[in-house]
mmCIF file of N, CA and C in Angstrom:
data_model
loop_
_atom_site.group_PDB
_atom_site.id
_atom_site.type_symbol
_atom_site.label_atom_id
_atom_site.label_comp_id
_atom_site.label_asym_id
_atom_site.label_seq_id
_atom_site.Cartn_x
_atom_site.Cartn_y
_atom_site.Cartn_z
ATOM 1 N N MET A 1 1.039 -1.193 0.219
ATOM 2 C CA MET A 1 0.106 0.039 -0.017
ATOM 3 C C MET A 1 1.216 1.302 0.227
ATOM 4 N N LEU A 2 1.844 0.974 0.638
ATOM 5 C CA LEU A 2 2.932 2.455 0.334
ATOM 6 C C LEU A 2 3.752 2.875 -0.203
ATOM 7 N N LEU A 3 3.809 1.853 -1.193
ATOM 8 C CA LEU A 3 4.703 1.626 -1.989
ATOM 9 C C LEU A 3 3.427 2.315 -3.498
ATOM 10 N N GLN A 4 2.627 1.943 -2.829
ATOM 11 C CA GLN A 4 1.016 2.252 -3.933
ATOM 12 C C GLN A 4 0.950 4.160 -3.931
ATOM 13 N N ASN A 5 1.225 4.330 -2.553
ATOM 14 C CA ASN A 5 1.124 5.853 -2.140
ATOM 15 C C ASN A 5 2.397 6.596 -3.103
ATOM 16 N N VAL A 6 3.468 5.519 -2.822
ATOM 17 C CA VAL A 6 4.705 6.769 -3.508
ATOM 18 C C VAL A 6 4.550 6.554 -4.439
ATOM 19 N N PHE A 7 3.615 5.135 -5.551
ATOM 20 C CA PHE A 7 4.322 5.667 -7.048
ATOM 21 C C PHE A 7 2.728 6.011 -7.744
ATOM 22 N N ILE A 8 1.855 6.692 -6.744
ATOM 23 C CA ILE A 8 0.909 7.841 -7.100
ATOM 24 C C ILE A 8 1.360 9.388 -6.632
ATOM 25 N N THR A 9 1.733 9.835 -5.705
ATOM 26 C CA THR A 9 2.382 10.385 -5.678
ATOM 27 C C THR A 9 3.696 11.278 -6.689
ATOM 28 N N LEU A 10 4.562 9.865 -6.999
ATOM 29 C CA LEU A 10 5.411 10.573 -7.863
ATOM 30 C C LEU A 10 4.773 11.046 -9.274
ATOM 31 N N VAL A 11 3.904 10.219 -9.816
ATOM 32 C CA VAL A 11 3.081 10.056 -10.603
ATOM 33 C C VAL A 11 2.502 11.659 -11.233
ATOM 34 N N LEU A 12 1.825 11.904 -9.997
ATOM 35 C CA LEU A 12 1.131 13.154 -10.126
ATOM 36 C C LEU A 12 1.890 14.376 -9.699
ATOM 37 N N SER A 13 3.468 14.153 -9.434
ATOM 38 C CA SER A 13 4.166 15.605 -9.334
ATOM 39 C C SER A 13 5.092 15.572 -11.004
ATOM 40 N N ALA A 14 4.869 14.273 -11.054
ATOM 41 C CA ALA A 14 5.606 14.000 -13.051
ATOM 42 C C ALA A 14 4.228 15.138 -13.652
ATOM 43 N N ILE A 15 2.703 15.051 -13.649
ATOM 44 C CA ILE A 15 2.439 15.498 -14.194
ATOM 45 C C ILE A 15 2.086 16.853 -14.815
ATOM 46 N N GLY A 16 2.694 17.788 -14.531
ATOM 47 C CA GLY A 16 2.912 19.333 -15.321
ATOM 48 C C GLY A 16 4.279 19.741 -15.268
ATOM 49 N N LEU A 17 5.724 18.787 -15.056
ATOM 50 C CA LEU A 17 6.464 18.344 -15.471
ATOM 51 C C LEU A 17 7.078 19.383 -16.452
ATOM 52 N N ALA A 18 6.153 18.621 -17.825
ATOM 53 C CA ALA A 18 6.533 19.462 -19.016
ATOM 54 C C ALA A 18 6.270 20.806 -19.418
ATOM 55 N N GLN A 19 5.530 21.297 -19.022
ATOM 56 C CA GLN A 19 5.216 22.898 -18.558
ATOM 57 C C GLN A 19 5.954 23.981 -18.093
ATOM 58 N N GLU A 20 7.017 22.789 -16.762
ATOM 59 C CA GLU A 20 7.225 23.016 -15.864
ATOM 60 C C GLU A 20 8.701 23.288 -16.148
ATOM 61 N N ILE A 21 9.616 22.505 -17.443
ATOM 62 C CA ILE A 21 10.817 23.002 -17.544
ATOM 63 C C ILE A 21 11.025 23.405 -18.824
ATOM 64 N N ASP A 22 12.115 25.017 -18.225
ATOM 65 C CA ASP A 22 12.368 26.311 -19.124
ATOM 66 C C ASP A 22 13.782 26.208 -18.737
ATOM 67 N N ASP A 23 15.126 26.487 -19.614
ATOM 68 C CA ASP A 23 15.636 26.920 -19.361
ATOM 69 C C ASP A 23 16.482 27.820 -17.655
ATOM 70 N N GLY A 24 15.512 28.492 -17.230
ATOM 71 C CA GLY A 24 15.271 29.430 -15.920
ATOM 72 C C GLY A 24 15.436 28.302 -15.030
ATOM 73 N N ASP A 25 15.440 27.280 -15.050
ATOM 74 C CA ASP A 25 15.631 25.505 -14.119
ATOM 75 C C ASP A 25 16.758 25.458 -14.133
ATOM 76 N N ILE A 26 17.622 25.928 -15.411
ATOM 77 C CA ILE A 26 18.820 25.261 -15.377
ATOM 78 C C ILE A 26 20.042 25.607 -15.114
ATOM 79 N N PRO A 27 21.559 25.662 -14.872
ATOM 80 C CA PRO A 27 22.041 26.507 -14.199
ATOM 81 C C PRO A 27 23.115 26.996 -15.837
ATOM 82 N N GLY A 28 23.700 27.917 -15.608
ATOM 83 C CA GLY A 28 24.541 28.006 -16.885
ATOM 84 C C GLY A 28 25.358 27.022 -17.189
ATOM 85 N N GLN A 29 26.006 27.031 -16.403
ATOM 86 C CA GLN A 29 27.093 25.278 -16.694
ATOM 87 C C GLN A 29 25.908 24.386 -17.271
ATOM 88 N N CYS A 30 25.366 24.202 -17.323
ATOM 89 C CA CYS A 30 24.199 22.583 -17.972
ATOM 90 C C CYS A 30 23.415 23.416 -19.292
ATOM 91 N N ILE A 31 23.247 24.329 -19.695
ATOM 92 C CA ILE A 31 22.338 24.749 -21.010
ATOM 93 C C ILE A 31 22.549 23.997 -21.572
ATOM 94 N N GLU A 32 23.443 23.544 -22.076
ATOM 95 C CA GLU A 32 23.841 22.950 -22.878
ATOM 96 C C GLU A 32 24.011 21.138 -23.750
ATOM 97 N N VAL A 33 24.367 21.560 -21.808
ATOM 98 C CA VAL A 33 24.171 19.504 -22.053
ATOM 99 C C VAL A 33 22.140 19.031 -21.671
ATOM 100 N N CYS A 34 21.707 20.456 -21.188
ATOM 101 C CA CYS A 34 19.917 20.181 -21.373
ATOM 102 C C CYS A 34 19.224 20.639 -22.473
ATOM 103 N N ALA A 35 19.948 21.659 -23.397
ATOM 104 C CA ALA A 35 18.775 22.280 -24.898
ATOM 105 C C ALA A 35 18.546 21.183 -25.129
ATOM 106 N N SER A 36 18.579 19.798 -25.833
ATOM 107 C CA SER A 36 17.556 18.317 -25.944
ATOM 108 C C SER A 36 16.325 18.317 -24.951
ATOM 109 N N THR A 37 16.701 18.736 -23.287
ATOM 110 C CA THR A 37 15.775 17.951 -23.004
ATOM 111 C C THR A 37 15.121 19.306 -22.907
ATOM 112 N N ILE A 38 15.182 20.472 -23.038
ATOM 113 C CA ILE A 38 14.160 21.745 -22.796
ATOM 114 C C ILE A 38 13.440 21.479 -23.741
ATOM 115 N N ARG A 39 14.268 21.265 -24.714
ATOM 116 C CA ARG A 39 13.318 21.940 -26.369
ATOM 117 C C ARG A 39 12.225 20.199 -26.685
ATOM 118 N N ALA A 40 12.584 19.037 -26.362
ATOM 119 C CA ALA A 40 11.244 17.998 -25.799
ATOM 120 C C ALA A 40 10.731 18.394 -25.137
ATOM 121 N N ALA A 41 10.731 19.229 -24.240
ATOM 122 C CA ALA A 41 9.338 19.327 -23.702
ATOM 123 C C ALA A 41 8.921 20.694 -23.987
ATOM 124 N N GLN A 42 9.384 21.007 -24.886
ATOM 125 C CA GLN A 42 8.584 22.669 -25.086
ATOM 126 C C GLN A 42 7.783 21.730 -25.957
ATOM 127 N N ASN A 43 8.395 20.716 -26.978
ATOM 128 C CA ASN A 43 7.614 20.645 -28.359
ATOM 129 C C ASN A 43 6.256 19.611 -27.546
ATOM 130 N N CYS A 44 7.047 18.904 -27.156
ATOM 131 C CA CYS A 44 5.322 18.057 -26.747
ATOM 132 C C CYS A 44 4.320 18.766 -25.616
ATOM 133 N N THR A 45 4.935 20.292 -25.279
ATOM 134 C CA THR A 45 3.956 20.598 -25.182
ATOM 135 C C THR A 45 3.175 21.683 -25.871
ATOM 136 N N HIS A 46 3.618 21.826 -26.924
ATOM 137 C CA HIS A 46 3.548 22.466 -28.003
ATOM 138 C C HIS A 46 2.182 21.949 -29.139
ATOM 139 N N ILE A 47 2.982 20.582 -28.511
ATOM 140 C CA ILE A 47 2.220 19.244 -29.824
ATOM 141 C C ILE A 47 0.824 19.022 -28.762
ATOM 142 N N ASP A 48 0.707 19.455 -27.615
ATOM 143 C CA ASP A 48 -0.384 19.382 -26.413
ATOM 144 C C ASP A 48 -1.457 20.188 -27.026
ATOM 145 N N LEU A 49 -0.880 21.160 -27.137
ATOM 146 C CA LEU A 49 -1.642 22.955 -27.542
ATOM 147 C C LEU A 49 -2.426 22.673 -28.719
ATOM 148 N N ILE A 50 -1.810 21.821 -29.705
ATOM 149 C CA ILE A 50 -1.937 21.497 -30.914
ATOM 150 C C ILE A 50 -3.556 20.953 -31.301
ATOM 151 N N THR A 51 -3.338 19.834 -30.542
ATOM 152 C CA THR A 51 -4.629 18.646 -30.446
ATOM 153 C C THR A 51 -5.539 18.903 -29.152
ATOM 154 N N ASP A 52 -5.293 19.807 -28.831
ATOM 155 C CA ASP A 52 -6.048 20.452 -27.314
ATOM 156 C C ASP A 52 -6.071 19.038 -26.604
ATOM 157 N N ASP A 53 -5.272 18.677 -26.279
ATOM 158 C CA ASP A 53 -5.083 17.049 -25.651
ATOM 159 C C ASP A 53 -5.614 17.870 -24.509
ATOM 160 N N GLU A 54 -6.191 17.489 -23.105
ATOM 161 C CA GLU A 54 -5.480 17.742 -21.310
ATOM 162 C C GLU A 54 -5.125 16.861 -20.893
ATOM 163 N N ASP A 55 -4.315 15.560 -21.613
ATOM 164 C CA ASP A 55 -4.010 14.524 -20.512
ATOM 165 C C ASP A 55 -2.688 15.053 -20.433
ATOM 166 N N GLU A 56 -1.728 15.161 -19.582
ATOM 167 C CA GLU A 56 -0.538 15.654 -18.660
ATOM 168 C C GLU A 56 -0.046 14.185 -19.217
ATOM 169 N N GLY A 57 -0.180 13.040 -18.923
ATOM 170 C CA GLY A 57 0.453 12.137 -18.367
ATOM 171 C C GLY A 57 1.066 11.887 -20.927
ATOM 172 N N VAL A 58 0.378 12.129 -21.536
ATOM 173 C CA VAL A 58 0.891 12.451 -22.866
ATOM 174 C C VAL A 58 2.069 13.062 -22.805
ATOM 175 N N ASP A 59 2.341 14.625 -22.544
ATOM 176 C CA ASP A 59 2.831 15.292 -22.252
ATOM 177 C C ASP A 59 4.605 14.733 -22.386
ATOM 178 N N LEU A 60 4.316 13.926 -20.398
ATOM 179 C CA LEU A 60 5.543 13.257 -19.968
ATOM 180 C C LEU A 60 5.633 11.962 -20.871
ATOM 181 N N GLN A 61 4.637 11.183 -21.923
ATOM 182 C CA GLN A 61 5.121 10.083 -22.441
ATOM 183 C C GLN A 61 5.821 10.947 -23.630
ATOM 184 N N CYS A 62 5.348 11.770 -24.003
ATOM 185 C CA CYS A 62 5.920 12.215 -25.428
ATOM 186 C C CYS A 62 7.704 13.345 -24.646
ATOM 187 N N ILE A 63 7.876 13.067 -23.276
ATOM 188 C CA ILE A 63 8.811 14.146 -23.184
ATOM 189 C C ILE A 63 10.321 12.336 -22.817
ATOM 190 N N CYS A 64 9.462 11.638 -22.297
ATOM 191 C CA CYS A 64 10.125 9.973 -22.380
ATOM 192 C C CYS A 64 10.594 9.354 -23.506
ATOM 193 N N ILE A 65 10.620 9.572 -24.658
ATOM 194 C CA ILE A 65 10.639 8.712 -25.611
ATOM 195 C C ILE A 65 10.989 9.531 -27.066
ATOM 196 N N SER A 66 11.103 10.609 -26.127
ATOM 197 C CA SER A 66 11.607 11.706 -27.437
ATOM 198 C C SER A 66 13.137 10.822 -27.796
ATOM 199 N N PRO A 67 14.006 11.378 -28.776
ATOM 200 C CA PRO A 67 15.029 11.068 -29.856
ATOM 201 C C PRO A 67 16.075 10.674 -28.053
ATOM 202 N N ASN A 68 17.082 9.597 -27.738
ATOM 203 C CA ASN A 68 18.082 10.144 -27.007
ATOM 204 C C ASN A 68 17.704 10.479 -25.348
ATOM 205 N N ALA A 69 16.295 10.777 -25.062
ATOM 206 C CA ALA A 69 16.070 10.904 -23.731
ATOM 207 C C ALA A 69 16.844 9.582 -22.611
ATOM 208 N N ASN A 70 17.178 8.646 -22.927
ATOM 209 C CA ASN A 70 17.084 7.837 -21.594
ATOM 210 C C ASN A 70 18.690 8.378 -21.811
ATOM 211 N N THR A 71 19.381 9.066 -22.757
ATOM 212 C CA THR A 71 20.414 9.542 -21.804
ATOM 213 C C THR A 71 20.794 10.684 -21.745
ATOM 214 N N GLU A 72 19.602 11.726 -22.800
ATOM 215 C CA GLU A 72 20.587 13.274 -22.148
ATOM 216 C C GLU A 72 19.458 13.682 -21.321
ATOM 217 N N ILE A 73 18.016 13.107 -20.954
ATOM 218 C CA ILE A 73 17.821 13.173 -19.380
ATOM 219 C C ILE A 73 18.381 13.378 -18.515
ATOM 220 N N PRO A 74 19.502 12.354 -18.007
ATOM 221 C CA PRO A 74 20.027 11.177 -17.055
ATOM 222 C C PRO A 74 21.361 12.422 -17.158
ATOM 223 N N MET A 75 21.798 12.910 -18.209
ATOM 224 C CA MET A 75 22.732 13.890 -18.159
ATOM 225 C C MET A 75 22.722 15.471 -17.697
ATOM 226 N N CYS A 76 21.246 15.644 -18.084
ATOM 227 C CA CYS A 76 21.430 16.570 -17.521
ATOM 228 C C CYS A 76 20.985 16.975 -16.342
ATOM 229 N N GLU A 77 20.023 15.853 -15.764
ATOM 230 C CA GLU A 77 19.773 15.737 -14.443
ATOM 231 C C GLU A 77 21.491 16.026 -13.417
ATOM 232 N N ALA A 78 22.207 15.354 -14.301
ATOM 233 C CA ALA A 78 23.453 14.996 -13.307
ATOM 234 C C ALA A 78 24.216 15.966 -13.598
ATOM 235 N N CYS A 79 24.112 16.888 -14.127
ATOM 236 C CA CYS A 79 24.616 18.375 -14.321
ATOM 237 C C CYS A 79 23.762 19.213 -13.333
ATOM 238 N N ILE A 80 22.334 19.097 -13.777
ATOM 239 C CA ILE A 80 22.036 20.412 -12.498
ATOM 240 C C ILE A 80 22.434 19.407 -10.767
ATOM 241 N N ARG A 81 22.967 18.090 -10.797
ATOM 242 C CA ARG A 81 22.683 17.457 -9.562
ATOM 243 C C ARG A 81 23.966 18.583 -9.043
ATOM 244 N N GLN A 82 24.885 18.571 -9.588
ATOM 245 C CA GLN A 82 26.748 19.024 -10.026
ATOM 246 C C GLN A 82 26.571 20.060 -9.484
ATOM 247 N N PHE A 83 26.126 21.053 -10.416
ATOM 248 C CA PHE A 83 26.222 22.444 -10.523
ATOM 249 C C PHE A 83 25.005 23.753 -9.845
ATOM 250 N N GLY A 84 23.029 23.439 -9.667
ATOM 251 C CA GLY A 84 22.210 23.253 -8.624
ATOM 252 C C GLY A 84 22.332 23.709 -7.549
ATOM 253 N N GLU A 85 21.487 24.567 -7.432
ATOM 254 C CA GLU A 85 21.201 24.489 -6.136
ATOM 255 C C GLU A 85 20.033 23.962 -5.020
ATOM 256 N N GLU A 86 19.466 23.386 -6.358
ATOM 257 C CA GLU A 86 18.058 22.530 -5.353
ATOM 258 C C GLU A 86 18.849 21.023 -4.936
ATOM 259 N N GLY A 87 19.502 20.926 -4.642
ATOM 260 C CA GLY A 87 20.578 19.486 -4.171
ATOM 261 C C GLY A 87 19.783 18.482 -4.670
ATOM 262 N N GLY A 88 19.978 18.560 -6.029
ATOM 263 C CA GLY A 88 19.341 17.219 -6.703
ATOM 264 C C GLY A 88 18.039 17.220 -6.692
ATOM 265 N N ASP A 89 17.023 17.621 -6.196
ATOM 266 C CA ASP A 89 15.258 18.070 -6.629
ATOM 267 C C ASP A 89 14.914 18.994 -6.614
ATOM 268 N N SER A 90 14.921 18.843 -8.374
ATOM 269 C CA SER A 90 14.868 19.652 -9.720
ATOM 270 C C SER A 90 13.545 19.246 -10.584
ATOM 271 N N ASP A 91 12.774 20.046 -11.369
ATOM 272 C CA ASP A 91 12.528 19.144 -11.769
ATOM 273 C C ASP A 91 12.561 17.986 -13.170
ATOM 274 N N ILE A 92 14.158 18.643 -13.159
ATOM 275 C CA ILE A 92 14.408 17.343 -13.978
ATOM 276 C C ILE A 92 15.143 15.842 -13.513
ATOM 277 N N SER A 93 15.376 16.362 -12.578
ATOM 278 C CA SER A 93 15.483 14.506 -11.392
ATOM 279 C C SER A 93 13.729 13.908 -11.546
ATOM 280 N N ASN A 94 12.607 15.072 -11.466
ATOM 281 C CA ASN A 94 11.199 14.430 -10.999
ATOM 282 C C ASN A 94 11.212 13.417 -12.549
ATOM 283 N N LEU A 95 11.190 14.037 -13.524
ATOM 284 C CA LEU A 95 11.215 13.463 -14.681
ATOM 285 C C LEU A 95 11.957 11.973 -15.396
ATOM 286 N N LEU A 96 13.254 12.212 -14.587
ATOM 287 C CA LEU A 96 13.853 11.634 -14.954
ATOM 288 C C LEU A 96 13.630 9.872 -13.663
ATOM 289 N N ARG A 97 13.102 10.214 -12.706
ATOM 290 C CA ARG A 97 12.267 9.160 -12.108
ATOM 291 C C ARG A 97 11.479 8.677 -13.258
ATOM 292 N N SER A 98 10.599 10.362 -12.877
ATOM 293 C CA SER A 98 9.256 9.346 -13.797
ATOM 294 C C SER A 98 9.509 8.577 -14.900
ATOM 295 N N CYS A 99 10.585 9.154 -15.390
ATOM 296 C CA CYS A 99 10.139 8.591 -17.169
ATOM 297 C C CYS A 99 10.491 6.904 -16.739
ATOM 298 N N GLY A 100 11.805 6.955 -15.911
ATOM 299 C CA GLY A 100 12.434 5.473 -15.355
ATOM 300 C C GLY A 100 13.663 5.420 -15.749
ATOM 301 N N PHE A 101 13.945 6.152 -16.142
ATOM 302 C CA PHE A 101 16.055 6.232 -16.101
ATOM 303 C C PHE A 101 16.577 6.197 -15.121
ATOM 304 N N ALA A 102 17.990 6.092 -15.397
ATOM 305 C CA ALA A 102 19.031 5.226 -14.346
ATOM 306 C C ALA A 102 19.586 7.060 -14.494
ATOM 307 N N THR A 103 20.421 7.580 -13.205
ATOM 308 C CA THR A 103 21.414 8.220 -13.277
ATOM 309 C C THR A 103 22.104 7.936 -12.826
ATOM 310 N N THR A 104 23.874 9.266 -13.484
ATOM 311 C CA THR A 104 24.603 8.997 -14.431
ATOM 312 C C THR A 104 25.916 10.421 -13.177
ATOM 313 N N THR A 105 27.067 10.281 -13.973
ATOM 314 C CA THR A 105 27.729 11.001 -12.948
ATOM 315 C C THR A 105 27.870 11.880 -14.615
ATOM 316 N N PHE A 106 28.370 13.357 -13.819
ATOM 317 C CA PHE A 106 28.711 14.496 -15.263
ATOM 318 C C PHE A 106 29.978 14.600 -15.172
#
């Protein structure tokens, strides 16, 4: 039951990620590393606006399956963890967990 509640909490916290991720969340040292992740989030949100789809899970899935997401999101998260001020608790960290990707080092 506890595991189910944790999972539900993670899913709900990830629901708005696509609209929350922008380059203002990214330390200067990580802008280049995170550019494709930011672009994927913006593109997926743009597609959502065009199709008028209210399902935020679609945005998350769109980001998670974007080209090279399985390597680029972990690299972005590792850079933010190293240079950011949030101590590894960023929108990108939440996205990494929601997509089910493994962490890496930068």
